[in-house]
Structures are given as C-alpha cells and as structure tokens.
Short mmCIF file of C-alpha atoms and ligand atoms in Angstrom, two decimals:
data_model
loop_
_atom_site.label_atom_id
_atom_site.label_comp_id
_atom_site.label_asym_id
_atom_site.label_seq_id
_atom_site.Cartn_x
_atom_site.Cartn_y
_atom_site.Cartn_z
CA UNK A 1 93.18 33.96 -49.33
CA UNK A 2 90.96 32.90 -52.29
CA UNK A 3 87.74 30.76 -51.38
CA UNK A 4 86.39 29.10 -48.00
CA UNK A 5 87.10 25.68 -49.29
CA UNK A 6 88.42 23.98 -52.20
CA UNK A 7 87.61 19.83 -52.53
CA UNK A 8 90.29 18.90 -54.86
CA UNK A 9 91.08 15.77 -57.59
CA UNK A 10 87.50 14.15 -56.79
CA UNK A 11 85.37 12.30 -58.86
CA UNK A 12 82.44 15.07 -59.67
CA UNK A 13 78.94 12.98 -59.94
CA UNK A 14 76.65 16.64 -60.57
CA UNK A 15 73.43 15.25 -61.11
CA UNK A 16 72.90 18.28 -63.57
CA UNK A 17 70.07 17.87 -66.63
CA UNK A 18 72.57 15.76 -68.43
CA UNK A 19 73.72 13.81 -65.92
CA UNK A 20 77.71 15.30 -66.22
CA UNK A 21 80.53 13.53 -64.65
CA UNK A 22 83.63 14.92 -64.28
CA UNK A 23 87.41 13.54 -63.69
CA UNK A 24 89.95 14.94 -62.04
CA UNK A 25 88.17 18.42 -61.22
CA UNK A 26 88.50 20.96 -58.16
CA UNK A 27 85.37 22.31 -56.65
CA UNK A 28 85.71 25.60 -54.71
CA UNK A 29 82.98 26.70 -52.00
CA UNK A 30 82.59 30.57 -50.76
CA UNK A 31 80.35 31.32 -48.26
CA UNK A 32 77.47 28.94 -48.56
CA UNK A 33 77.69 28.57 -52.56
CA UNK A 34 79.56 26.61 -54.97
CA UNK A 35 81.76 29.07 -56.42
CA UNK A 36 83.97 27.38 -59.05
CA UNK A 37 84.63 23.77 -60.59
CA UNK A 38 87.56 23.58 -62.49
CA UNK A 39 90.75 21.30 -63.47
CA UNK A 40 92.43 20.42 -60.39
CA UNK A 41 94.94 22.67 -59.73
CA UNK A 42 93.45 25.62 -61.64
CA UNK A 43 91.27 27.44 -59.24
CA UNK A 44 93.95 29.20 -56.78
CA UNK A 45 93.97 29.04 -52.84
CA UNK A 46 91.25 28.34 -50.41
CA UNK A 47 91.36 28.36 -46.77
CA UNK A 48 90.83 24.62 -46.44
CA UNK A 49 91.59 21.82 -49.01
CA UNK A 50 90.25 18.51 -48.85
CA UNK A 51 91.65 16.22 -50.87
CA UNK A 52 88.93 14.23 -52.64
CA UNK A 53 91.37 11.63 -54.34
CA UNK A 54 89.67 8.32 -54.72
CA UNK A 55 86.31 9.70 -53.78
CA UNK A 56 83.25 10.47 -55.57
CA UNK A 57 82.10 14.14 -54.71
CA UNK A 58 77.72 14.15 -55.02
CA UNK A 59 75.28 16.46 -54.11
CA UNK A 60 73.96 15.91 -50.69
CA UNK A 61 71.11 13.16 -49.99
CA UNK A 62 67.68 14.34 -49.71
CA UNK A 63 65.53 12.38 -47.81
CA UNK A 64 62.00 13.68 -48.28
CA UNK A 65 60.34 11.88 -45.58
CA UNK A 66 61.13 10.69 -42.10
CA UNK A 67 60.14 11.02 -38.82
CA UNK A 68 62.78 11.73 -36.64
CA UNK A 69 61.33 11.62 -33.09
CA UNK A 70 60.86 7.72 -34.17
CA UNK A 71 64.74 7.09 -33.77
CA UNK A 72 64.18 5.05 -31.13
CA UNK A 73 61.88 2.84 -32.56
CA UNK A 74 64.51 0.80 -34.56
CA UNK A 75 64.84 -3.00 -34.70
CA UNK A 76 61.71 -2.86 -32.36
CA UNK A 77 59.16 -4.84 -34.58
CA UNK A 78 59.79 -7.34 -37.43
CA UNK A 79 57.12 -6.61 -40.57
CA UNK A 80 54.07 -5.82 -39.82
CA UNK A 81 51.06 -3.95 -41.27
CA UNK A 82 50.78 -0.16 -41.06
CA UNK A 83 47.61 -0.14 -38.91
CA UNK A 84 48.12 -2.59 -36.32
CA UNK A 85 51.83 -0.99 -36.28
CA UNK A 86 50.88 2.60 -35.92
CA UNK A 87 48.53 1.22 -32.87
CA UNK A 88 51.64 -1.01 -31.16
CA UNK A 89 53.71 2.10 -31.46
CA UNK A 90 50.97 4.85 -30.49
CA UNK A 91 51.82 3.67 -26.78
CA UNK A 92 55.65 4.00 -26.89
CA UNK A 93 55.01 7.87 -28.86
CA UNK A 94 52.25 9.09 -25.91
CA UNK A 95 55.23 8.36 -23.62
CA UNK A 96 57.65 10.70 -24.87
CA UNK A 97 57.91 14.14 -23.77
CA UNK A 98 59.80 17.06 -25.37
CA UNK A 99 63.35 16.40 -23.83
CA UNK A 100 62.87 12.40 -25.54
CA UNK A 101 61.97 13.93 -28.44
CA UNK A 102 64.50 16.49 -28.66
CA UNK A 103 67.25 13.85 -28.23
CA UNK A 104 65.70 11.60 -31.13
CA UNK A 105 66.07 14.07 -33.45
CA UNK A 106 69.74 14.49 -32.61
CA UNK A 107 70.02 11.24 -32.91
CA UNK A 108 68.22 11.09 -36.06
CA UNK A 109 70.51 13.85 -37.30
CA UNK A 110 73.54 11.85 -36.62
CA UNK A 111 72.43 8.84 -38.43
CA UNK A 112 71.54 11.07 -41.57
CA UNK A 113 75.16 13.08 -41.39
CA UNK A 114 77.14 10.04 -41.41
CA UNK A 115 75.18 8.63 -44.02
CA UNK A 116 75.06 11.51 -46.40
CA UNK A 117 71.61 12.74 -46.42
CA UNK A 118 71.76 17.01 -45.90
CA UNK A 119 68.34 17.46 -45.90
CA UNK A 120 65.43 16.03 -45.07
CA UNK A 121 61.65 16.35 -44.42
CA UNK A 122 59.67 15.40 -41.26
CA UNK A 123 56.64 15.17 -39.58
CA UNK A 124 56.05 15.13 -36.17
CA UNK A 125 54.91 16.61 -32.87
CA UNK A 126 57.01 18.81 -30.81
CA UNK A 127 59.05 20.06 -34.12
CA UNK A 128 60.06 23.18 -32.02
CA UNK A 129 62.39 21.17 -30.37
CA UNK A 130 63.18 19.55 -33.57
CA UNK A 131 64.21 22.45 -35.13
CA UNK A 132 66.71 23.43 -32.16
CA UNK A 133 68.58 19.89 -33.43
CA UNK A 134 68.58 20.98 -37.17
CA UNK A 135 69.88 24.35 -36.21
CA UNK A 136 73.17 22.94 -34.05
CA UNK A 137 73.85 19.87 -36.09
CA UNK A 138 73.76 22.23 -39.36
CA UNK A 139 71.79 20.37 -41.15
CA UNK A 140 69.25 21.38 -43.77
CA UNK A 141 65.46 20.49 -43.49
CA UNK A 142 61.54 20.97 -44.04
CA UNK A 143 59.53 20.69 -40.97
CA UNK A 144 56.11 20.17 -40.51
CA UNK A 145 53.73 19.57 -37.36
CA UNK A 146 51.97 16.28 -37.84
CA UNK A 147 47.98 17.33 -37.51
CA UNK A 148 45.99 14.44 -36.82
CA UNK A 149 42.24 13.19 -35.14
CA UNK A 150 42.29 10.14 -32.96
CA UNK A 151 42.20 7.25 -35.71
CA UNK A 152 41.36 3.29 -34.64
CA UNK A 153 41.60 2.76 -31.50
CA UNK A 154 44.28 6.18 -30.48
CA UNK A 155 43.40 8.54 -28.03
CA UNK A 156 45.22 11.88 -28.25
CA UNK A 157 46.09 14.08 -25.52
CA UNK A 158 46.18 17.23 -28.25
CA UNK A 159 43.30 18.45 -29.54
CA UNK A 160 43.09 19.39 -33.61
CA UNK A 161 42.52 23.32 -32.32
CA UNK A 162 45.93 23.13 -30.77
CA UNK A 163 47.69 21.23 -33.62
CA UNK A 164 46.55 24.18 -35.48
CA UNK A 165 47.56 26.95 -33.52
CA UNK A 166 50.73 25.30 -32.83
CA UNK A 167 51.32 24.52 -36.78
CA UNK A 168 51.21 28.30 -37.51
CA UNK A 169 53.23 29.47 -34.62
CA UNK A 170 55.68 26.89 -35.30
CA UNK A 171 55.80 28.31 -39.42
CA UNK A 172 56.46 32.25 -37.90
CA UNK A 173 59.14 31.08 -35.64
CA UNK A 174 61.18 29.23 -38.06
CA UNK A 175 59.95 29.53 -41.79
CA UNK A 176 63.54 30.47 -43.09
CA UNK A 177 65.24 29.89 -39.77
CA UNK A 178 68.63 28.27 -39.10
CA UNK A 179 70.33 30.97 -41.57
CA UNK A 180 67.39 29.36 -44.45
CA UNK A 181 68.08 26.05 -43.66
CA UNK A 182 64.76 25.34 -42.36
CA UNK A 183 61.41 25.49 -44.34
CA UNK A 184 58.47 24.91 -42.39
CA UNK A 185 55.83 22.97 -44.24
CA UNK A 186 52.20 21.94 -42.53
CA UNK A 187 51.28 18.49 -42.58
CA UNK A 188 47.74 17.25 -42.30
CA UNK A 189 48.72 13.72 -41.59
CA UNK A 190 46.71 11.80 -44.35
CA UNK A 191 43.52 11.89 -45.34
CA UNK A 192 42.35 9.48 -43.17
CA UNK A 193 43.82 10.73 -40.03
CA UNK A 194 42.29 14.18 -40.79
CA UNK A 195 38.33 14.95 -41.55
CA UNK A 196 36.98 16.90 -44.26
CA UNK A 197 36.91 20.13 -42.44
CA UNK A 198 40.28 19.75 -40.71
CA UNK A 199 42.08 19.19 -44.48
CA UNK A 200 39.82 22.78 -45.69
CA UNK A 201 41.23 24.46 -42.57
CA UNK A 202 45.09 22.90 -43.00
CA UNK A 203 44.62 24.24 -46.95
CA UNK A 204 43.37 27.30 -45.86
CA UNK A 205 46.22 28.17 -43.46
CA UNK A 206 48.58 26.72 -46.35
CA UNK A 207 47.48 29.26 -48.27
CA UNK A 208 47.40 32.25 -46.20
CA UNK A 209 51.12 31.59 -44.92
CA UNK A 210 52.18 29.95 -48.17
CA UNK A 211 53.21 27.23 -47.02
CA UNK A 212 53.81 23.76 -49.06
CA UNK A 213 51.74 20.85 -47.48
CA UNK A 214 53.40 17.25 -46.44
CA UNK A 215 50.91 14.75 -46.24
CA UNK A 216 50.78 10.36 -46.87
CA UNK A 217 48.71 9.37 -49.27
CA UNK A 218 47.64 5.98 -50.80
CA UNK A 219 49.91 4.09 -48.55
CA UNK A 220 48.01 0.98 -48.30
CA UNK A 221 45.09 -1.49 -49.87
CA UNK A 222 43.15 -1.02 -47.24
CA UNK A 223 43.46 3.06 -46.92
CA UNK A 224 42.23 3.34 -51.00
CA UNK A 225 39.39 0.84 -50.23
CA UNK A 226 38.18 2.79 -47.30
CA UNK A 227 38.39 6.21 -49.21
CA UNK A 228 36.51 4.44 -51.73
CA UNK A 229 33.87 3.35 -48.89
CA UNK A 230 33.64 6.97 -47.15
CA UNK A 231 33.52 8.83 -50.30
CA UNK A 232 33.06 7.14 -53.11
CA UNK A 233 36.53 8.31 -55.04
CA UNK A 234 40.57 7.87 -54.15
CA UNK A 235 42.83 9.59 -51.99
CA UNK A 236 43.61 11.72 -54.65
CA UNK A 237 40.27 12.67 -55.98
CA UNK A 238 39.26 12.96 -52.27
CA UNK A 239 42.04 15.78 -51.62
CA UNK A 240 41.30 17.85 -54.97
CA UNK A 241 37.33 17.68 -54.37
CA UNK A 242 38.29 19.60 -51.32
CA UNK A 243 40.87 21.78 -52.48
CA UNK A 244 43.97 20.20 -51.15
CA UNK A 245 45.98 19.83 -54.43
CA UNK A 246 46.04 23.48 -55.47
CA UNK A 247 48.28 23.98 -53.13
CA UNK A 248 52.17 22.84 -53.52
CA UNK A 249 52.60 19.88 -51.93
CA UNK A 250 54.61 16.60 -51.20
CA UNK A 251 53.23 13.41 -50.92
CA UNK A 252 54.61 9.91 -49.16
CA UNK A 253 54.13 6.40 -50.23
CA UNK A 254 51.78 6.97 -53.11
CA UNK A 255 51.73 2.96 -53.84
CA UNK A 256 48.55 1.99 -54.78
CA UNK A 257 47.62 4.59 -57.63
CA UNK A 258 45.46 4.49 -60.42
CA UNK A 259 46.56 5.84 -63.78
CA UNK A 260 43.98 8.32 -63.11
CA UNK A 261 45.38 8.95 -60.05
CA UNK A 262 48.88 9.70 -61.21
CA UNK A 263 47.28 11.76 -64.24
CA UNK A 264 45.72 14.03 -61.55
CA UNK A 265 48.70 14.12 -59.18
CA UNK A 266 50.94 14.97 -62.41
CA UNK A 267 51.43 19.08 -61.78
CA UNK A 268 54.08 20.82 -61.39
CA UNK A 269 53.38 21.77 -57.68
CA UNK A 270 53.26 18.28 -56.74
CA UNK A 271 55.85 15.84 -55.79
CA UNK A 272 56.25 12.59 -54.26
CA UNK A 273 58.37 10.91 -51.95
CA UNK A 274 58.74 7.16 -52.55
CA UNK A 275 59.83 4.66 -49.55
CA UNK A 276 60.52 1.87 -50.74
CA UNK A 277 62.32 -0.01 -47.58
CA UNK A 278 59.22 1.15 -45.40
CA UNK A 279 56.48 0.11 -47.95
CA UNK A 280 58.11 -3.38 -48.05
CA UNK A 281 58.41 -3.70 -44.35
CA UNK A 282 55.13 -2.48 -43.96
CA UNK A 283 54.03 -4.77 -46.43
CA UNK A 284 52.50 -1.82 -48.13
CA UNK A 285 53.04 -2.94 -51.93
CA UNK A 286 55.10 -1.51 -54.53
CA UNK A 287 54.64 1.98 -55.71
CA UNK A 288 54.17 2.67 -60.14
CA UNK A 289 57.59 4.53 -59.78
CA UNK A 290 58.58 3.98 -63.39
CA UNK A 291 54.97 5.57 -64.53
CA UNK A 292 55.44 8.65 -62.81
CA UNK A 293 59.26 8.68 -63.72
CA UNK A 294 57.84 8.45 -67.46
CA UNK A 295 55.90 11.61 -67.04
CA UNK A 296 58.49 13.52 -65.30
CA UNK A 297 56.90 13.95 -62.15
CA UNK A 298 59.10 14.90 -59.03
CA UNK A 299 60.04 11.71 -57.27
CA UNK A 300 62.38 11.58 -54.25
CA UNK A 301 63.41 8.69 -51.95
CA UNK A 302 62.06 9.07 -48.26
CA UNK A 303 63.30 6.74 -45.26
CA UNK A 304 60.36 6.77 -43.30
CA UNK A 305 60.76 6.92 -39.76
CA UNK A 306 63.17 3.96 -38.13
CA UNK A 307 59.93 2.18 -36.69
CA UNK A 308 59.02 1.38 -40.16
CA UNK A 309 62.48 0.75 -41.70
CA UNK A 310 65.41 0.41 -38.98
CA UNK A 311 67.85 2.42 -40.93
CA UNK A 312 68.07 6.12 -42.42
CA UNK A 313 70.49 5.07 -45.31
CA UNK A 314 69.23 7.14 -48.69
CA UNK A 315 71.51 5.15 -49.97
CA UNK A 316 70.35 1.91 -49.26
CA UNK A 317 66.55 3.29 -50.71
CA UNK A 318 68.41 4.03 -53.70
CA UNK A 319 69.92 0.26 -54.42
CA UNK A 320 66.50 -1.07 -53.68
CA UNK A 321 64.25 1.27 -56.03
CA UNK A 322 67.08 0.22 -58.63
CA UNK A 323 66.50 -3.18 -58.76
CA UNK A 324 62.39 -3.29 -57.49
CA UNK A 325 60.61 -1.15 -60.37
CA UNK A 326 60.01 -2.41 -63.90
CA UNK A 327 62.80 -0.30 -65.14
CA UNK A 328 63.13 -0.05 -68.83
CA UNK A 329 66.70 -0.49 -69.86
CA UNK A 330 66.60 3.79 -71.67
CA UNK A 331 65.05 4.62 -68.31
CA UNK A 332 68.28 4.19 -67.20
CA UNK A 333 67.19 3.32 -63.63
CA UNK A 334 70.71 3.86 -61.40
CA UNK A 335 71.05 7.07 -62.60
CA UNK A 336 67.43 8.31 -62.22
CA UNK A 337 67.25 6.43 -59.09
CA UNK A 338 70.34 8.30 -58.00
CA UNK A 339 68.76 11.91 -58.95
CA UNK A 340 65.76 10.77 -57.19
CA UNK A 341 68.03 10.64 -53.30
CA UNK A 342 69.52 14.43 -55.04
CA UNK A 343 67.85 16.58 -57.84
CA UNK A 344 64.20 15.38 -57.89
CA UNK A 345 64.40 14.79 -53.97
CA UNK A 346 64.43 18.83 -53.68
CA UNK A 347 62.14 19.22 -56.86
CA UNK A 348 59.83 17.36 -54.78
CA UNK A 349 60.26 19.70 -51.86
CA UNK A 350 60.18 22.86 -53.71
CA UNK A 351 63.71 23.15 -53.28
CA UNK A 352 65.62 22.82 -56.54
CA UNK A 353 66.48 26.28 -57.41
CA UNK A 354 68.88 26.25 -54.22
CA UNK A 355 70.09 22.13 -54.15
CA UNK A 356 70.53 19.18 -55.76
CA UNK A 357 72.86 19.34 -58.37
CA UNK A 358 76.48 20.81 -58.60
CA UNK A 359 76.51 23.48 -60.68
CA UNK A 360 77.98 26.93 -59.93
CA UNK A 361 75.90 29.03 -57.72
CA UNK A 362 74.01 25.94 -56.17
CA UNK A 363 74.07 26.24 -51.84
CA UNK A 364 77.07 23.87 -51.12
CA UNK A 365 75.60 20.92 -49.88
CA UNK A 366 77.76 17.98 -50.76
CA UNK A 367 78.96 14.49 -50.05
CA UNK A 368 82.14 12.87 -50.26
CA UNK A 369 81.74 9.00 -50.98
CA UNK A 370 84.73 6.43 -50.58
CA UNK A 371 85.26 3.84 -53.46
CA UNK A 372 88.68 2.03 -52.39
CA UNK A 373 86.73 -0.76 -50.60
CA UNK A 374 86.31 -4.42 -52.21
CA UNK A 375 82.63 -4.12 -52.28
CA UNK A 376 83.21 -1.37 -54.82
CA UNK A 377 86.49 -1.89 -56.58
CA UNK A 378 86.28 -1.18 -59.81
CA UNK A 379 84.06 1.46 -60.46
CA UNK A 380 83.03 1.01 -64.23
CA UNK A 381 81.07 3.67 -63.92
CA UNK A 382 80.27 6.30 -60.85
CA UNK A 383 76.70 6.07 -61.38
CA UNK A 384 76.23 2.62 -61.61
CA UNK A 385 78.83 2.34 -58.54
CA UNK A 386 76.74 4.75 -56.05
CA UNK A 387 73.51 3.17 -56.82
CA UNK A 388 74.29 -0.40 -56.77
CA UNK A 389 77.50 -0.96 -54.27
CA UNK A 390 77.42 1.93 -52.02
CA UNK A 391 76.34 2.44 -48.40
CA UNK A 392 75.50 5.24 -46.16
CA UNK A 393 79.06 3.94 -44.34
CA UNK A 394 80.40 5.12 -47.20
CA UNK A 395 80.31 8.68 -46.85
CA UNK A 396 83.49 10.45 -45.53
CA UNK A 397 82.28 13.78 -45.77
CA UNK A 398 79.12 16.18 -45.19
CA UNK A 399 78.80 19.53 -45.84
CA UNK A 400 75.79 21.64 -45.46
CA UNK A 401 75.54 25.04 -46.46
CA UNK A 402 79.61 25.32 -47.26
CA UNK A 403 79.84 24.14 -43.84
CA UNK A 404 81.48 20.72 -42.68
CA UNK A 405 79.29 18.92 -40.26
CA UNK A 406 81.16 15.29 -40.74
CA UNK A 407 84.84 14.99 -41.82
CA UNK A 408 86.47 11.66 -42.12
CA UNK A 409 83.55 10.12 -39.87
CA UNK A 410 83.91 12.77 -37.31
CA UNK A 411 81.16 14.47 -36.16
CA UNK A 412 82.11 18.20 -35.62
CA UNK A 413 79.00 20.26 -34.96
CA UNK A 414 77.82 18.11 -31.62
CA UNK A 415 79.43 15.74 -28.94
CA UNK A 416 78.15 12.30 -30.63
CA UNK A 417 78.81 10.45 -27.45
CA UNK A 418 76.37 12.18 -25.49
CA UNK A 419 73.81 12.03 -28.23
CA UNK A 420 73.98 8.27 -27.95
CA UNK A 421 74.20 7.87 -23.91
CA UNK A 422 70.87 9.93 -23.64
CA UNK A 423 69.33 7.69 -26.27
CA UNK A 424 70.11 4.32 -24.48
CA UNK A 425 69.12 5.75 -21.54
CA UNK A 426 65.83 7.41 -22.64
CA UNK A 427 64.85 5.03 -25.24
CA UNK A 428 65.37 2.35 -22.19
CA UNK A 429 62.49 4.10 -19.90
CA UNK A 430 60.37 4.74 -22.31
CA UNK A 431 60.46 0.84 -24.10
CA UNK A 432 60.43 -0.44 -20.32
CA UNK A 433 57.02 -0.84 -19.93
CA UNK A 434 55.05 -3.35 -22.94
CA UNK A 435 52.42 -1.80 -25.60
CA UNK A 436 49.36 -3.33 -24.56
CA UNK A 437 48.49 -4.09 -28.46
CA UNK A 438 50.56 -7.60 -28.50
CA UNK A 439 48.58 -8.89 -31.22
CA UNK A 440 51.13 -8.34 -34.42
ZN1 ZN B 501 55.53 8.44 -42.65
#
C-alpha cells in the first residue's frame, strides 16, 4: 500500500539551512517520519492523500514558552506590569485545583492545534495532569514543574521540598512519554522567585537526571536592577556564579541584556525563547533579538501564557518580531523570524535533530497553511507571505508525529465541544469571586 500518508501538489516552505522552497512537490509520511519529497505524482500510493493544492506545507510551530494552565486567564486584564500582574493573578491560580487545570491545558492544546503550533514548552504546577492532555490531544511538548518561593506579597500552599520531589517524580514518569513526545525539563522559575540554594539544588537534580532547565530571565527593568541590588551582577552572571548555565538550558524573555550578557549566554547549550506579544503587554521592553540573531544563538518565539498575551497564535509572534527588531535588510528578518516559530524554536529546546525542518528522516510534524484568502492573495513569495499576512486561522492542517490531530479545522483526537463547556463553566467559578489586588 506504499506509505501512511502522502500530502500532495503543496507549496513546500522546509526551513532547511538554506532556506529551500519547493513547487509543486509530494511529501510522503511513514510511521512517524518524513519518508520521501518528491515531484508530485512521483512517489507511488499512500494510504491517505491530502491534497495540499493552494496551501503552503511548513514544519510545525514551536512555541517555546507558555503556560497552559493560564488558558483561562485571557482578555482578563488590559497591560499591566509583570509584578503587580503576577500578584492580581496569584489569587485566581491558588483557586484552581487539578481537574481546572487539567481542562486548561486541553484547552490550551486546542488553541495551539488549530493554530499550528505542534510543540510547545510549559511551566506550571500540576504538569501530571498536563501531560495526560498532551498525550490524548497528540501533541508534542517539554514540560517542566514551575519551582518557586513565595515572592512579594504570595503565599504558597507548596513548599520548595515538595516542588522538588514532585519535579523528579514528574521527570521518571514521563521523560520520553507519550510515544517521545514529551520531554520533561525542570524549571526553577527565575532567579528571583528561587534563592541561591534552591537554583544549586534545581542544577544539581538537572544534572543527575539530565535534564535541560526552563527558567525566565531578565524579563524586566526592575528584575536586572534588583539582581544588581542583591548581588552585585545580572541575571546572567548571577546564574553562572552558581552553576546554573553549565547545564543546557532555555531561557524566556531575555529583554534587558547587556552585550556582556548575551556574550555569556552565547553557548551552544543555551537557547532563548523570545515573547514578544507578552513583553509588550507587559510593558516589559524590547528584547536585542537582532544581536543574538547575529551571533547565531538559538532563538525561538514563545506565547507566554494567555494572562499575559490573550492569544496562542505563533504566528501572530512571528509578524510582530518581523516588523519590531532593528532588522538589517541581509538579516533577512521574515525568513529568520519564520525559522525562529520552526528550526531555532527546537534548537532552543534541544530538539532539532528530531524537528523543525522538512527534510527526509525529520519526525513528521507539519502544518498545512491556506493562502486563497484576500488578506494573502498574491503570494510573491511564501516566506514573506507566512510571516507578514498569515494567521493562526490559517492553518488547515496539523500533524504531529505522522499523525493528524486537526484536518480541515476539525479537531479529531478530542470532543472540542466539551473542552470548551468545562472551560466556561470552570473558568466562571473560579473568576466569580474578585482578586483582592485591585490596584492595576
Ligand atoms: Zn512565562
């Protein structure tokens, strides 16, 4: 019967080293690999065609940060800064238990499979029960157990003991769960959310379970001026004068970065995941993207939870770190802002020897993207057309792991109805009562 699946007469956008395009061409999947890419017409039989005329066909979205038990939190708050939002919303997260956050993540989930994103990374609490959602919708994903002390004014019912304990229990129940879709990743929260000891310990247990660490870093003014205060050096310095940097790790926000900074962040093992939609609603700043583009660092494109940007649409991050960095015109930005949501989104997870590109032998994670519409007729060039017209709406098609999760806007791996009458209803009781922080 030849191969599992054949996509055939699509546009192929590979996202490859030299950025190959390719007209007119079949791509066959077998198992959970791409097999073949050929002419159309020229690669035999498969099981099940899809015909990808009038598409583009791209490598799954990466989104390498989010935090999907904050689903419910969109259109809840207008811009605000981090701090006093973290405190407004530390009331609404104390009152969700497992079951809410369970649901979130499906709901998350379904946002991110009709808008093309495949995999993403997360931290949260409770990612047990966030890894039972990535293992039905199909999805692929990094998970990692937010570990945090009481910060401002937050009281915790964990303790950092448990955090712990649960972190590595969490990492031997699913590291390379979900058939390898999952990686499990530990995630001391940020520097300032963690002490001194707690980030040794979090390394520690990094290293023993080699594990990659998922952390924020230099979000905000006010974070770097308080390192600066408490120990006399950056975020960055502050995490390799304790260790934290020899091991692999990914890094949100990094916007406020010194040159030195980004010298000492630039190693292999390293990568960072840039938000730009959440930075500006956060009123974080603007992150040097184009400096640590220019050195070749791995730089994905992370949504951020919906509390602190509404919308998971990759694609939407991708238009607006386009046109809000200081591009140079051979820096060819919607192209290299377009391998940041694909190729260097799974560089900076550790991922790219298995995703990111379309190239034989790659896991089959793919998107097919619509361009028939007036908001992107004509497409000069598919590039150019992805990263400056295109929405997460777009997307017809999802396939994880030569599976299809979303086909023609259908969901087929869960009952999307129910996923959205549990979040009315839960997000309903848990928003009923008000955040006693009112002052925005
Ligand atoms: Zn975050």
């Amino acid at each position: 019967m030849g191969y599992d699946l054949i996509i055939r007469d699509a546009t192929i956008v590979t996202v490859d080293d030299d950025y190959t395009v390719l007209e007119g061409q079949d791509l066959a999947i077998q198992g959970n690999r791409i097999a073949a890419i050929g002419p159309t017409g020229t690669l035999g039989d498969a099981a099940q065609i899809l015909d990808g005329r009038d598409q583009i066909l791209l490598p799954g979205l990466v989104n390498t940060h989010t935090h999907v038990g904050m689903s419910y939190f969109k259109a809840t708050a207008a811009a605000m800064e981090l701090f006093k939002w973290l405190e407004w919303g530390w009331f609404y997260i104390e009152r969700m238990d497992d079951d809410d956050i369970a649901w979130a993540a499906m709901l998350a989930c379904m946002e991110m499979i009709r808008a093309g994103v495949t995999t993403f990374s997360d931290m949260y609490f409770s990612e047990k029960v966030i890894a039972k959602a990535v293992a039905q919708t199909g999805l692929r994903a990094c998970l990692s157990e937010s570990i945090m002390e009481p910060a401002g004014g937050m009281e915790m019912k964990s303790t950092v003991a448990s955090q712990l304990a649960y972190a590595r229990d969490f990492f031997e129940a699913w590291h390379g769960g979900a058939d390898g879709r999952i990686q499990v990743m530990l995630a001391p929260h940020s520097p300032y959310a963690c002490s001194a000891d707690v980030l040794t310990r979090i390394a520690a247990l990094a290293d023993d379970l080699g594990a990659r660490l998922h952390i924020h870093l230099s979000e905000t003014e006010a974070e770097v001026a308080e390192a600066y205060e408490k120990w006399s050096m950056s975020p960055p310095a502050y995490l390799e004068s304790l260790g934290l940097l020899s091991q692999p790790m990914t890094a949100a926000h990094c916007v406020h970065l010194s040159d030195a900074d980004i010298a000492l962040l630039d190693r292999p093992t390293f990568g960072v995941s840039h938000n730009p939609a959440s930075n500006l609603k956060l009123q974080s700043g603007i992150a040097p993207v184009h400096k640590m583009v220019d050195r070749e660092m791995a730089v994905g494109l992370g949504s951020d939870g919906n509390g602190s940007n509404d919308v998971i649409d990759i694609l939407k991050d991708v238009y607006l770190a386009t046109i809000l960095h200081a591009w140079q015109e051979e820096q060819q930005p919607t192209r290299t802002c377009l391998a940041m949501a694909t190729r260097e989104g799974a560089r900076a997870l550790g991922l790219d020897d298995q995703i990111g590109r379309l190239v034989v032998g790659m896991k089959a994670d793919m998107i097919l993207v619509s361009v028939d519409k007036a908001r992107t007729v004509p497409v000069h060039h598919p590039h150019d057309t992805l990263a400056l017209t295109c929405h997460g709406s777009d997307v017809t098609t999802t396939i994880v792991d030569g599976k299809i999760l979303m086909q023609d806007g259908q969901f087929l791996t869960f009952d999307a109805e129910e996923v959205l009458a549990q979040a009315r209803e839960r997000s309903a009781r848990i928003f009923g009562a008000p955040s006693p922080v009112t002052e925005l």
